[in-house]
PDB file of C-alpha atoms in Angstrom:
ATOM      1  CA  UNK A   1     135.914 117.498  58.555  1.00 71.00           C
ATOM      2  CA  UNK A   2     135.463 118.892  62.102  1.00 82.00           C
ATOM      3  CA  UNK A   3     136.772 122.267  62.427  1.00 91.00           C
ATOM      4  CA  UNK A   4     136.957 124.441  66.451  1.00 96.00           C
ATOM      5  CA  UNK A   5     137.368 128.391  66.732  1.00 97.00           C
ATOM      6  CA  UNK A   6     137.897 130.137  69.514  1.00 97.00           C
ATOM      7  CA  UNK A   7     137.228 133.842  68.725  1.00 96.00           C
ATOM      8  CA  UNK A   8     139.523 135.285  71.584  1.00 96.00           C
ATOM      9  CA  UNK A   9     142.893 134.704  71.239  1.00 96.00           C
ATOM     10  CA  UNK A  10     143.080 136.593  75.278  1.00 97.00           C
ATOM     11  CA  UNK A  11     140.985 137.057  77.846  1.00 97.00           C
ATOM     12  CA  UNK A  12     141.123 138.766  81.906  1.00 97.00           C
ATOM     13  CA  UNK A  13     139.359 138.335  84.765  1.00 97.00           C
ATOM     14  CA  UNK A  14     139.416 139.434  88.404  1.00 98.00           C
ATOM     15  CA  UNK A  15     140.052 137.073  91.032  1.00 97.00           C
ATOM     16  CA  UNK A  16     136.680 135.826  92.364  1.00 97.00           C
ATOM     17  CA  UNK A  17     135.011 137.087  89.709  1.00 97.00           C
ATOM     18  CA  UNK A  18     133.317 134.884  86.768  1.00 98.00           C
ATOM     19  CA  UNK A  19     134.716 134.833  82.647  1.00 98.00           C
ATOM     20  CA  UNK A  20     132.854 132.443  79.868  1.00 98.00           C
ATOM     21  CA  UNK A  21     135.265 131.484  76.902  1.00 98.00           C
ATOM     22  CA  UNK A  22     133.882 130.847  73.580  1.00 98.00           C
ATOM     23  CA  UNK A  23     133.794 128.110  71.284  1.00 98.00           C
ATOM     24  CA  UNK A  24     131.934 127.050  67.881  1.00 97.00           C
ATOM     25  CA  UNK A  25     132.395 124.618  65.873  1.00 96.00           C
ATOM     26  CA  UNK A  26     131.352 122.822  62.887  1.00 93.00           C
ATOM     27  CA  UNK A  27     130.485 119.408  62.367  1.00 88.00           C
ATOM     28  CA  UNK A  28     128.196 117.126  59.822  1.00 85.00           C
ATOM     29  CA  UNK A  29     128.218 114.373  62.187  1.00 84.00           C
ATOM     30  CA  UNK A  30     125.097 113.895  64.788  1.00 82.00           C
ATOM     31  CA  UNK A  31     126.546 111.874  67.204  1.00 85.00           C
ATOM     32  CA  UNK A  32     130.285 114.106  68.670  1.00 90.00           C
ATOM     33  CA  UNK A  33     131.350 114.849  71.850  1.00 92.00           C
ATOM     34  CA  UNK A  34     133.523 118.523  72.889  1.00 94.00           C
ATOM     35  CA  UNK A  35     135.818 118.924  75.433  1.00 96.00           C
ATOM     36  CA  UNK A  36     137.187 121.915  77.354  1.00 97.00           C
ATOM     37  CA  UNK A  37     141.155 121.081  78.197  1.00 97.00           C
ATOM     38  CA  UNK A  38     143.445 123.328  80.277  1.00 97.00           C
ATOM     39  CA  UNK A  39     147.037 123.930  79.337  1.00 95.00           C
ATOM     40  CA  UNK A  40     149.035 126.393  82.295  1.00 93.00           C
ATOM     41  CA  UNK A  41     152.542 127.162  81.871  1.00 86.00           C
ATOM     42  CA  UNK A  42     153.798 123.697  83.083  1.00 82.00           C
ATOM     43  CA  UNK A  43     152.300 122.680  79.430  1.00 81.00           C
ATOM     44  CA  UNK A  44     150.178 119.717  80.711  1.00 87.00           C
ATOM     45  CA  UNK A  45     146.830 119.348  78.856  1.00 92.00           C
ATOM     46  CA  UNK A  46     144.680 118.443  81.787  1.00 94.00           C
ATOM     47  CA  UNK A  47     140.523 117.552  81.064  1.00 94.00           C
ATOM     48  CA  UNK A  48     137.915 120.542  82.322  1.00 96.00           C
ATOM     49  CA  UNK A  49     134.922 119.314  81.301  1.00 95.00           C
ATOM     50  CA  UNK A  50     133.621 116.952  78.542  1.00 93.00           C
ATOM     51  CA  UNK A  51     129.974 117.120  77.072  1.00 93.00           C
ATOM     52  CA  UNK A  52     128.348 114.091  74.871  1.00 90.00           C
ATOM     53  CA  UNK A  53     126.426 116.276  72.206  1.00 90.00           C
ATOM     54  CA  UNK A  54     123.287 114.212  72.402  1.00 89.00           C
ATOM     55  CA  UNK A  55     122.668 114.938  76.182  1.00 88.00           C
ATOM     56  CA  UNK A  56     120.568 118.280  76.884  1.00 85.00           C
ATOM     57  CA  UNK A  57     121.749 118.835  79.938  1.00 91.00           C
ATOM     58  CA  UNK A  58     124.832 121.239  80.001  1.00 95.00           C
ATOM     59  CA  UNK A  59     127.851 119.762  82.299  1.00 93.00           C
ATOM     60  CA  UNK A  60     129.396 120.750  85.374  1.00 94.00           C
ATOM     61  CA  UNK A  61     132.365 120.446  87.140  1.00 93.00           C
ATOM     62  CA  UNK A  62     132.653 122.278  90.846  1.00 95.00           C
ATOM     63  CA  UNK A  63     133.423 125.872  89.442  1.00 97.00           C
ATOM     64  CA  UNK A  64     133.350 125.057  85.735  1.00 98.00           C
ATOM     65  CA  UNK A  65     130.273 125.315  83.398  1.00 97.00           C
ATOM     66  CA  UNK A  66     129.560 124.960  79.524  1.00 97.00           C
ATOM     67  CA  UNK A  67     126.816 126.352  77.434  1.00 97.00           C
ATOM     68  CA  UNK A  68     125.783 124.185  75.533  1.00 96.00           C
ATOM     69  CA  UNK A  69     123.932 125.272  72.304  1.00 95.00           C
ATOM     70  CA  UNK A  70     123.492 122.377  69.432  1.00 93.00           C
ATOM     71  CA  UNK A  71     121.763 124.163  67.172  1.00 92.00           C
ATOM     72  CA  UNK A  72     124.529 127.257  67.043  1.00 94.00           C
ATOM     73  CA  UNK A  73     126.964 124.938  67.148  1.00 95.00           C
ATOM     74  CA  UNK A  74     128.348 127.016  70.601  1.00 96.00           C
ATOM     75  CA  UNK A  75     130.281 125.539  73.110  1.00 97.00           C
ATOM     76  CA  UNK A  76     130.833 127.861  76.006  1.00 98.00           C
ATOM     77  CA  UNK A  77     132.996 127.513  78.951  1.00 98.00           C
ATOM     78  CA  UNK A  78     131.814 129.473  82.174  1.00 98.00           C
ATOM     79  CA  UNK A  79     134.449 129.309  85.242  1.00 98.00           C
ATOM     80  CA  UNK A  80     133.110 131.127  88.176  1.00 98.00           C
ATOM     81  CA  UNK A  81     134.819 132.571  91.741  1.00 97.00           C
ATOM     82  CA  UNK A  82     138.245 132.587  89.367  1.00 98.00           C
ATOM     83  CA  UNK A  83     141.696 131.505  91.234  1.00 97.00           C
ATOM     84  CA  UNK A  84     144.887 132.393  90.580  1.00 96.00           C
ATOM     85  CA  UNK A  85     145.327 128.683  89.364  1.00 95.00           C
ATOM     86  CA  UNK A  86     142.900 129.171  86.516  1.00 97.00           C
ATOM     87  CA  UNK A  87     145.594 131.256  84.743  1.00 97.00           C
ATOM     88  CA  UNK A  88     146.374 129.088  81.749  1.00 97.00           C
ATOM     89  CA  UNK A  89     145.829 128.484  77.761  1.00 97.00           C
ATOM     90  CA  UNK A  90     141.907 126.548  77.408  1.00 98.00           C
ATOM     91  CA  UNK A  91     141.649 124.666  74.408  1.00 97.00           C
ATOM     92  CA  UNK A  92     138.095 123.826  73.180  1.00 98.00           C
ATOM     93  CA  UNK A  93     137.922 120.362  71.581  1.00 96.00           C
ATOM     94  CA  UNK A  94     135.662 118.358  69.301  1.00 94.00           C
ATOM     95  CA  UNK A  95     136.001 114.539  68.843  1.00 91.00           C
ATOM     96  CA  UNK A  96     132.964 112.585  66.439  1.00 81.00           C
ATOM     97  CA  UNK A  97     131.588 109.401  68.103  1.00 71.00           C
ATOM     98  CA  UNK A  98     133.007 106.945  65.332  1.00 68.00           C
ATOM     99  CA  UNK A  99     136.242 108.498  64.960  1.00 68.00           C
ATOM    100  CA  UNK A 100     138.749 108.887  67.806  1.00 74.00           C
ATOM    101  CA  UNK A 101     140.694 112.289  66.379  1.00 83.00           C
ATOM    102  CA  UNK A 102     140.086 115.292  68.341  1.00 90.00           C
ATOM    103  CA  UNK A 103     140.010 118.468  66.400  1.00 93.00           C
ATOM    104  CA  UNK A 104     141.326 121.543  68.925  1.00 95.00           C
ATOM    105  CA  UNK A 105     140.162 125.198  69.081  1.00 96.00           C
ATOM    106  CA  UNK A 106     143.213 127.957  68.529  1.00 96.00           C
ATOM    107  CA  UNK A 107     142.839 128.585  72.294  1.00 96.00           C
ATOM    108  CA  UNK A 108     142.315 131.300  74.663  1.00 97.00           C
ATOM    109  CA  UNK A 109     144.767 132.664  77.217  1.00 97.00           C
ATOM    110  CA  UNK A 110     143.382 133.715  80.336  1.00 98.00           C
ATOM    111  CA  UNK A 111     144.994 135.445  82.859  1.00 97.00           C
ATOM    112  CA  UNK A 112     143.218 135.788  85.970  1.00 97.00           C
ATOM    113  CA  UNK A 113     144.458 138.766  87.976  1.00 97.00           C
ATOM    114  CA  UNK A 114     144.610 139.375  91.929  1.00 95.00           C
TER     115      UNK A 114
ATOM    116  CA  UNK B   1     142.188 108.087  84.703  1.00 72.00           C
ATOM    117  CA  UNK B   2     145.316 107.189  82.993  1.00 81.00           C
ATOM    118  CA  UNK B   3     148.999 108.537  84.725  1.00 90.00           C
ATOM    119  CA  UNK B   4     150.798 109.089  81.660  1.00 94.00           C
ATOM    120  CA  UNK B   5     154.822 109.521  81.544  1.00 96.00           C
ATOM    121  CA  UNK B   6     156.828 111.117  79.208  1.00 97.00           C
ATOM    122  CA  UNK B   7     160.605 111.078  78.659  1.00 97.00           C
ATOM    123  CA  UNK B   8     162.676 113.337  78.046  1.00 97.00           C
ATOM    124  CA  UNK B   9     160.674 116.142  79.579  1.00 96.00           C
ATOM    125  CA  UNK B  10     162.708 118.206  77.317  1.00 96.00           C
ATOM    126  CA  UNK B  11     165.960 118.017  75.384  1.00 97.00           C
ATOM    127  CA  UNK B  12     168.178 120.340  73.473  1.00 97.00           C
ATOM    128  CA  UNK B  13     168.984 118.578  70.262  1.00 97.00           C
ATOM    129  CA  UNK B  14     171.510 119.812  67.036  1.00 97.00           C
ATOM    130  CA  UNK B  15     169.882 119.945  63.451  1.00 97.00           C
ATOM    131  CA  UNK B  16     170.649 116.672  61.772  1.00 97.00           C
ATOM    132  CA  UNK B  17     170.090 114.454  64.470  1.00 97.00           C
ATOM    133  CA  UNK B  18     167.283 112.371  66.100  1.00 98.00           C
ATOM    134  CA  UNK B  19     165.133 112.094  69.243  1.00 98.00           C
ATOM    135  CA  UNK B  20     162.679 109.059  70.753  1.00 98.00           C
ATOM    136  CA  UNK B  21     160.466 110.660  73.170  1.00 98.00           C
ATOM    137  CA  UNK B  22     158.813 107.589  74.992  1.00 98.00           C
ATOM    138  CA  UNK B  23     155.323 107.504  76.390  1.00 97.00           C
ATOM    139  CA  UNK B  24     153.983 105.251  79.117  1.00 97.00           C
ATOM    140  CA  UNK B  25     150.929 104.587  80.779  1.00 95.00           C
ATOM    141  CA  UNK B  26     149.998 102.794  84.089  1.00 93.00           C
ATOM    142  CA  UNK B  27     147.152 100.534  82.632  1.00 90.00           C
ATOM    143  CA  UNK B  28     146.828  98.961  79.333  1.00 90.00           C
ATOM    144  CA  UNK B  29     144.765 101.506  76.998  1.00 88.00           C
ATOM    145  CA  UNK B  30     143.599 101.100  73.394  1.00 85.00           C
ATOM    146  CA  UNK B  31     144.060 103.884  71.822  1.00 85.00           C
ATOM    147  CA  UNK B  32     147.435 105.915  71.823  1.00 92.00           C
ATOM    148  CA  UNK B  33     148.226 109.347  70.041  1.00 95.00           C
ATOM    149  CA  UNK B  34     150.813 111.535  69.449  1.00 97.00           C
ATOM    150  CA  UNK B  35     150.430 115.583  68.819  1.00 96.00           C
ATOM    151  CA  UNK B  36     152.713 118.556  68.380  1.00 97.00           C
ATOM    152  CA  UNK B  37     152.501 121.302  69.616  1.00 96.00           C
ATOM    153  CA  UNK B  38     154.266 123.932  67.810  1.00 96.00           C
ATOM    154  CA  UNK B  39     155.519 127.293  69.980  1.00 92.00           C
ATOM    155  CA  UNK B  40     151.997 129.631  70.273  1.00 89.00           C
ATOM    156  CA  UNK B  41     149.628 127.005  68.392  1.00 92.00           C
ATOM    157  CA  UNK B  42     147.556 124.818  68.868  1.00 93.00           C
ATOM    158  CA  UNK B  43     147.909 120.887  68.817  1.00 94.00           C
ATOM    159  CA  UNK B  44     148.305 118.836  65.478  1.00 94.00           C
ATOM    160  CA  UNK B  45     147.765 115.071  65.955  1.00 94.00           C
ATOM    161  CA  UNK B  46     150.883 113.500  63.918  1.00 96.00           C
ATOM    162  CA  UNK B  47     149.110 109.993  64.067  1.00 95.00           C
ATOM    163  CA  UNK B  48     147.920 107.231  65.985  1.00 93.00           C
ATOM    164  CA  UNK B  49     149.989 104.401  67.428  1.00 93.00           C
ATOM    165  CA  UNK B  50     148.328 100.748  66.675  1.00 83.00           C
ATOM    166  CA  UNK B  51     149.162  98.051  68.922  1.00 84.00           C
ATOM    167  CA  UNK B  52     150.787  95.541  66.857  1.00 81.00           C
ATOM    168  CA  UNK B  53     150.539  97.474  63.720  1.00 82.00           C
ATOM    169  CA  UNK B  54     151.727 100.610  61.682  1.00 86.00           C
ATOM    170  CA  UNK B  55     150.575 103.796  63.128  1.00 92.00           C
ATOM    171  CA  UNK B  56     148.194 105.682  60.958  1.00 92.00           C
ATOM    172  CA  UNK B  57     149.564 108.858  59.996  1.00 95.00           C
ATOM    173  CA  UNK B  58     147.823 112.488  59.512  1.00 93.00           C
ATOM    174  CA  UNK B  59     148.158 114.754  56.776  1.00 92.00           C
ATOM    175  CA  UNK B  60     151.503 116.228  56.434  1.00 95.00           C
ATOM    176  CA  UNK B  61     153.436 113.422  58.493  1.00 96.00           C
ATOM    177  CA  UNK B  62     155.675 110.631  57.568  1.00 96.00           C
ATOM    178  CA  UNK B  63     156.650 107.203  58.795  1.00 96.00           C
ATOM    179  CA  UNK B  64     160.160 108.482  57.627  1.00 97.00           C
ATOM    180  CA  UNK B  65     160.079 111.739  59.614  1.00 97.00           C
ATOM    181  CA  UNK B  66     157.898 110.473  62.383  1.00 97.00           C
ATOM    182  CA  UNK B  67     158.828 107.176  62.931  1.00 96.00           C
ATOM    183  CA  UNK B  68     156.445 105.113  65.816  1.00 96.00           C
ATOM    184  CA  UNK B  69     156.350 102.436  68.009  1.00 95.00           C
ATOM    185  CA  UNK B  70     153.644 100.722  69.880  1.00 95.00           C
ATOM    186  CA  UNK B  71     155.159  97.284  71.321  1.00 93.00           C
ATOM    187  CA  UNK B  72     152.237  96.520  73.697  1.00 93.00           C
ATOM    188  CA  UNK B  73     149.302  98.499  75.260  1.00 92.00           C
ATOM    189  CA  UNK B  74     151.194 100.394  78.156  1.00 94.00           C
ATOM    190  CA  UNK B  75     153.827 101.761  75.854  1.00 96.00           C
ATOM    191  CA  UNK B  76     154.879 103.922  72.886  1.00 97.00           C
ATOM    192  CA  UNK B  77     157.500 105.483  71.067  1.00 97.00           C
ATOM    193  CA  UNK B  78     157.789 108.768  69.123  1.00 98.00           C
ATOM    194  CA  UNK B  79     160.948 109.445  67.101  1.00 98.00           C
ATOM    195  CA  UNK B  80     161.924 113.135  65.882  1.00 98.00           C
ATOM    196  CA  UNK B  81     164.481 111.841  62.376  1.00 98.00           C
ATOM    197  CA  UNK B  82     166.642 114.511  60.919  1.00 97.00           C
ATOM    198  CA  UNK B  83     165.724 117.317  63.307  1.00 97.00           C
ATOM    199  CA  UNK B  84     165.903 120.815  62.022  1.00 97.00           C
ATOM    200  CA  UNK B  85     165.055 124.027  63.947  1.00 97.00           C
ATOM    201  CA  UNK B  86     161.263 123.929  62.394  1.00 96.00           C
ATOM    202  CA  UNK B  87     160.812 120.588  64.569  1.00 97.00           C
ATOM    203  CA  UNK B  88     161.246 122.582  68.000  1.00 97.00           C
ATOM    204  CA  UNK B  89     157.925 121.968  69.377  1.00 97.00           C
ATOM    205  CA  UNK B  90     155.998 120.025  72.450  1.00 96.00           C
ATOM    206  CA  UNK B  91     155.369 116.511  71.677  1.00 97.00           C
ATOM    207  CA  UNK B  92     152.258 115.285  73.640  1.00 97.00           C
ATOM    208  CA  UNK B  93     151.090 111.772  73.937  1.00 96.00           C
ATOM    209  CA  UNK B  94     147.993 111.284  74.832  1.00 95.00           C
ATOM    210  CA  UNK B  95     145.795 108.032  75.308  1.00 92.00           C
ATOM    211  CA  UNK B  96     142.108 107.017  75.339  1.00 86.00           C
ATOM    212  CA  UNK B  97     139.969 103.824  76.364  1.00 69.00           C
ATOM    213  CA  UNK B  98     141.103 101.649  79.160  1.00 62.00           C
ATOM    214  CA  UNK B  99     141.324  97.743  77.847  1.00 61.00           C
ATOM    215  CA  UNK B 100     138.290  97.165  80.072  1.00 59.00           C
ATOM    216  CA  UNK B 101     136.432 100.598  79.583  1.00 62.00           C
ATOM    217  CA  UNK B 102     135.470 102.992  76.922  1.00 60.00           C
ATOM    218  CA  UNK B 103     136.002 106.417  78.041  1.00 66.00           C
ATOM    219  CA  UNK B 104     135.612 108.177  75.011  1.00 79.00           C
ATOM    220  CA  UNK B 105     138.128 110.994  76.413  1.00 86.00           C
ATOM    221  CA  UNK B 106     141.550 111.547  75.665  1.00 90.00           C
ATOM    222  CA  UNK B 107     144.196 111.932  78.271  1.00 91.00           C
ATOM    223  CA  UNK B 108     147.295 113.384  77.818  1.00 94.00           C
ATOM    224  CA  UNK B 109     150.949 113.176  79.427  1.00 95.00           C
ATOM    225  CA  UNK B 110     152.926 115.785  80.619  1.00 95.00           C
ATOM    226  CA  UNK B 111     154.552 116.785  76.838  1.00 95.00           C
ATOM    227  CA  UNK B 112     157.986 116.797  75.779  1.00 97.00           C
ATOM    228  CA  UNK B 113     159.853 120.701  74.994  1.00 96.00           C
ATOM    229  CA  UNK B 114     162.070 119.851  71.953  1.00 97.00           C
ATOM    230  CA  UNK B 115     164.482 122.128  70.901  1.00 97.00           C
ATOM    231  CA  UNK B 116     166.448 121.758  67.943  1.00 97.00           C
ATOM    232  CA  UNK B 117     169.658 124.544  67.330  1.00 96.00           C
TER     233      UNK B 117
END
């Protein structure tokens, strides 16, 4: 079984400034992919980022990094110049490539201040 | 991706009774899921609705409780049975794979507030 932890149940950051979330996770499987979703007060779950575990290369999206470490079994999201928009609850996610359930993080709620 | 609907967007329901939430999608998808969200948690996936089949239920859900319906690949149904206050929660549906693409990423709708007096 899959199993996500986010270590920090709240986090702040300046406006403009740049904040990494944390994620591990455990997995036996070789093949997985991991996900970073955003949840702000409106309660949609909308996609960040999305990294398939066998490619190197960390992903990015505009302002929004990972960290990307398969042997620690880390999973780090890195959002940098922080809006006022990025104030929400991120959820770190793991899905295996021959299943289709995804396995969620306790999240982390960030609050970006002006 | 996906546009996903959700309806009600939230409802105010007494103990006892029961709720559909109904989720729809603008292009046929494969895979459809349901989670709940319970108030300051995380998301639980209740199960998986099959197209033309029972849905395949997690650990700690039942048919009985959770009742599903997945009539054709656009569309799917989530019913709440005998609601007591301990079912006040988000529902979320979410979907994955396009009929003509595997996407391999899960897309979710805008979530249902359910609470139950």
């Amino acid at each position: 079984a899959q199993t996500v932890t986010q270590s920090q149940p709240e986090m702040s950051v300046q406006e403009a400034e740049t904040v990494t979330l944390s994620c591990t996770y455990d997995t036996s499987e070789n093949n997985y992919y991991l996900f970073w979703y955003k949840q702000p007060p409106s309660r949609q779950m909308i996609l960040v980022i999305r990294q398939e575990a066998y490619k190197q290369q960390n992903a990015t999206e505009n302002r929004f990094s990972v960290n990307f470490q398969k042997a620690a079994k880390s999973f780090s999201l890195k959002i940098s110049d922080s809006q006022l928009g990025d104030t929400a609850m991120y959820f770190c996610a793991s899905k295996n490539n021959a299943g289709n359930m995804l396995t969620f993080g306790g999240g982390t709620r960030l609050m970006v201040k002006p | 991706s996906a546009v996903i609907s959700q309806k009600p967007s939230r409802d105010i329901c007494q103990r006892g009774t029961s709720l559909t939430i109904q989720c729809q999608v603008d292009s046929q998808v494969t895979m459809m899921f349901w989670y709940r969200q319970q108030p300051g948690q995380s998301l639980t996936l209740i199960a998986t609705a099959n197209q033309g089949s029972e849905a395949t239920y997690e650990s700690g859900f039942v048919i009985d409780k959770f009742p599903i319906s997945r009539p054709n690949l656009t569309f799917s149904t989530l019913t709440v049975s005998n609601m007591s206050p301990e079912d006040s929660s988000i529902y979320l549906c979410s979907v994955e794979d396009a009929v003509d693409e595997a996407t391999d990423t899960q897309y979710f709708g805008p979530g249902t507030r359910l609470t139950v007096l």
